[in-house]
Amino acid sequence: MKSMRPLPSIIDFCMLLSAISTLIRGMLTLGQQKEAQEMLTEMLRNNITPDIQTYSMLIDMYCKDGKVGEARDIFVHMTERGFVPDIITYSALLDGYCLRGEMDEAEKLMDLMVENGCKPDVVTYSSLINGYCKSKKIDKALGLLQEMHFNGLAPNVITYSTLIDALCKDNQLKLAHQFFKEMEAHGLKPDVITWNSLLDGMCRNAQIDKAVATVKEMESTGVVPNIITYSILMDGFCEANRLREAVDIFSFLTAKGLHDVRAYTIMIKGFCKEGLLVKADELLKNMEDNGCFPDECTFNTIIRGFIDGKDISRALELVRLMRIKEFAADNHTISSFVGLLTDPNIDDADKDLLKKFLEN
């Protein structure tokens, strides 16, 4: 019986508590979430409380796993046991709210944090800025940037990159470039993620030649283009009806053994746009041969391509395969399916299949 065991000395108990907390943190670091949770449950059952660092890691783990409710419960549990959350604890939970777009909850937590004398740092502000950018509330994000400056906090590469990406997606290229220059002026070196955001913005605004020149500028600073960089350029060339140049980049990538599902999907879309359905179909078949498996986006892209190209028979074959793979149709593909339901040349079985996608 546990009650009959000799009690450890206070020193031994503290050492045991430290060892258990270290073990839980080790499990979390190794991604052993279930085992860590089981050990935590056993600790609490025996009235043994983990340290603040362990609590913070648990909260961070649940937030990154999308389980913000569980993270909130742990936060409440630790405060009820007398633990005072630190900047790491607050930031972990706040980031969880922001990743889920729960900005009202994030703001409340920020207010609570300040009330309890815990000053937000650059990580906290960057999480909030990211949350507002993802929620398409860029003005709020820009306001937080000004607040950072007012509080004497210097934005880091992540802060600037987040804003630049959001501005580019909102077609505010001029302001995005201003922040890019401001970032460099403050001694921060843009990484490949920052550069890619700018490139994507240029391609979205039909500035493909400027994007190509920007890649050369990027390389001159020592930043190496990655697969995303090349995919952005490929998409830009396809949208500009310059398929040959997109094919050249794709051939360059595959020659290096770089087989990426996004790159394949972009090329399939490019071929479909030009009415080269046979080429698109060949590329789809080549993907798996090269160990690159089509995803949901790939299927939506090629199915729409065949529907638009009036090859309904092949489109329906792909729809059946899409159903087997349990992929969902996106809104654009659904719209294409609606048009097929009134086609007298499509049999009832295929129409029933299309309706299943509409129901989902």
Tab-separated table of C-alpha atoms in Angstrom, residues 53-180:
chain	number	residue	atom	x	y	z
A	53	GLN	CA	8.521	24.332	-17.619
A	54	THR	CA	6.729	21.000	-18.037
A	55	TYR	CA	3.328	22.693	-17.938
A	56	SER	CA	4.479	25.159	-20.612
A	57	MET	CA	5.738	22.364	-22.853
A	58	LEU	CA	2.446	20.496	-22.494
A	59	ILE	CA	0.469	23.606	-23.406
A	60	ASP	CA	2.710	24.234	-26.404
A	61	MET	CA	2.385	20.599	-27.521
A	62	TYR	CA	-1.410	20.641	-27.401
A	63	CYS	CA	-1.597	23.998	-29.188
A	64	LYS	CA	0.657	22.828	-32.021
A	65	ASP	CA	-1.537	19.730	-32.288
A	66	GLY	CA	-4.617	21.932	-32.663
A	67	LYS	CA	-5.991	20.907	-29.257
A	68	VAL	CA	-6.343	24.386	-27.816
A	69	GLY	CA	-9.191	23.338	-25.512
A	70	GLU	CA	-6.944	20.808	-23.789
A	71	ALA	CA	-4.156	23.391	-23.596
A	72	ARG	CA	-6.544	25.852	-21.958
A	73	ASP	CA	-7.578	23.204	-19.409
A	74	ILE	CA	-3.937	22.617	-18.468
A	75	PHE	CA	-3.414	26.386	-18.169
A	76	VAL	CA	-6.391	26.678	-15.799
A	77	HIS	CA	-5.256	23.601	-13.841
A	78	MET	CA	-1.766	24.988	-13.268
A	79	THR	CA	-3.039	28.404	-12.135
A	80	GLU	CA	-5.489	26.739	-9.744
A	81	ARG	CA	-2.528	24.883	-8.220
A	82	GLY	CA	-0.797	28.177	-7.523
A	83	PHE	CA	1.604	28.307	-10.476
A	84	VAL	CA	2.168	31.738	-12.002
A	85	PRO	CA	2.377	31.500	-15.816
A	86	ASP	CA	5.520	33.003	-17.317
A	87	ILE	CA	6.077	34.562	-20.737
A	88	ILE	CA	6.683	31.124	-22.293
A	89	THR	CA	3.415	29.727	-20.926
A	90	TYR	CA	1.353	32.715	-22.039
A	91	SER	CA	2.984	32.818	-25.480
A	92	ALA	CA	2.367	29.097	-26.095
A	93	LEU	CA	-1.367	29.353	-25.385
A	94	LEU	CA	-1.686	32.673	-27.189
A	95	ASP	CA	-0.044	31.184	-30.282
A	96	GLY	CA	-2.534	28.312	-30.130
A	97	TYR	CA	-5.445	30.753	-30.191
A	98	CYS	CA	-3.885	32.671	-33.076
A	99	LEU	CA	-3.263	29.550	-35.163
A	100	ARG	CA	-6.969	28.716	-34.858
A	101	GLY	CA	-8.037	32.275	-35.633
A	102	GLU	CA	-9.524	32.761	-32.150
A	103	MET	CA	-8.318	36.341	-31.962
A	104	ASP	CA	-10.827	37.463	-29.307
A	105	GLU	CA	-9.474	34.803	-26.945
A	106	ALA	CA	-5.916	35.773	-27.875
A	107	GLU	CA	-6.631	39.418	-27.025
A	108	LYS	CA	-8.188	38.455	-23.678
A	109	LEU	CA	-5.130	36.379	-22.821
A	110	MET	CA	-2.840	39.248	-23.810
A	111	ASP	CA	-4.785	41.579	-21.481
A	112	LEU	CA	-4.592	39.019	-18.649
A	113	MET	CA	-0.890	38.651	-19.251
A	114	VAL	CA	-0.300	42.412	-18.931
A	115	GLU	CA	-2.578	42.656	-15.872
A	116	ASN	CA	-0.464	39.989	-14.165
A	117	GLY	CA	2.710	41.954	-14.800
A	118	CYS	CA	4.042	39.763	-17.613
A	119	LYS	CA	5.288	41.956	-20.456
A	120	PRO	CA	4.669	40.674	-24.008
A	121	ASP	CA	7.868	40.073	-25.972
A	122	VAL	CA	8.630	39.890	-29.698
A	123	VAL	CA	7.423	36.261	-29.840
A	124	THR	CA	4.074	37.212	-28.313
A	125	TYR	CA	3.580	40.115	-30.704
A	126	SER	CA	4.673	38.024	-33.695
A	127	SER	CA	2.066	35.382	-32.843
A	128	LEU	CA	-0.666	38.017	-32.640
A	129	ILE	CA	0.463	39.623	-35.891
A	130	ASN	CA	0.411	36.210	-37.574
A	131	GLY	CA	-3.084	35.547	-36.232
A	132	TYR	CA	-4.441	38.836	-37.539
A	133	CYS	CA	-2.749	38.341	-40.901
A	134	LYS	CA	-4.302	34.884	-41.263
A	135	SER	CA	-7.669	36.405	-40.324
A	136	LYS	CA	-7.103	39.029	-43.056
A	137	LYS	CA	-7.128	41.848	-40.513
A	138	ILE	CA	-3.939	43.447	-41.763
A	139	ASP	CA	-4.716	46.865	-40.266
A	140	LYS	CA	-4.804	45.250	-36.815
A	141	ALA	CA	-1.475	43.555	-37.529
A	142	LEU	CA	0.091	46.842	-38.637
A	143	GLY	CA	-1.227	48.495	-35.482
A	144	LEU	CA	0.526	45.857	-33.381
A	145	LEU	CA	3.766	46.521	-35.244
A	146	GLN	CA	3.528	50.190	-34.263
A	147	GLU	CA	2.782	49.133	-30.687
A	148	MET	CA	5.933	47.009	-30.703
A	149	HIS	CA	8.043	49.987	-31.749
A	150	PHE	CA	6.344	52.158	-29.092
A	151	ASN	CA	7.203	49.571	-26.420
A	152	GLY	CA	10.826	49.415	-27.536
A	153	LEU	CA	10.573	45.947	-29.082
A	154	ALA	CA	12.404	45.287	-32.346
A	155	PRO	CA	10.525	43.087	-34.858
A	156	ASN	CA	12.485	40.037	-35.994
A	157	VAL	CA	12.676	38.239	-39.347
A	158	ILE	CA	9.546	36.227	-38.551
A	159	THR	CA	7.554	39.371	-37.710
A	160	TYR	CA	8.508	41.116	-40.944
A	161	SER	CA	8.115	37.988	-43.079
A	162	THR	CA	4.605	37.426	-41.732
A	163	LEU	CA	3.552	40.975	-42.601
A	164	ILE	CA	5.226	40.926	-46.016
A	165	ASP	CA	3.478	37.672	-46.918
A	166	ALA	CA	0.072	39.001	-45.847
A	167	LEU	CA	0.554	42.263	-47.752
A	168	CYS	CA	1.602	40.402	-50.904
A	169	LYS	CA	-1.452	38.150	-50.692
A	170	ASP	CA	-3.563	41.311	-50.286
A	171	ASN	CA	-1.895	42.793	-53.400
A	172	GLN	CA	-0.304	45.597	-51.367
A	173	LEU	CA	3.067	45.100	-53.052
A	174	LYS	CA	4.302	48.650	-52.551
A	175	LEU	CA	3.872	48.453	-48.774
A	176	ALA	CA	5.364	44.944	-48.744
A	177	HIS	CA	8.491	46.279	-50.476
A	178	GLN	CA	8.685	49.126	-47.951
A	179	PHE	CA	8.765	46.660	-45.066
A	180	PHE	CA	11.309	44.554	-46.938
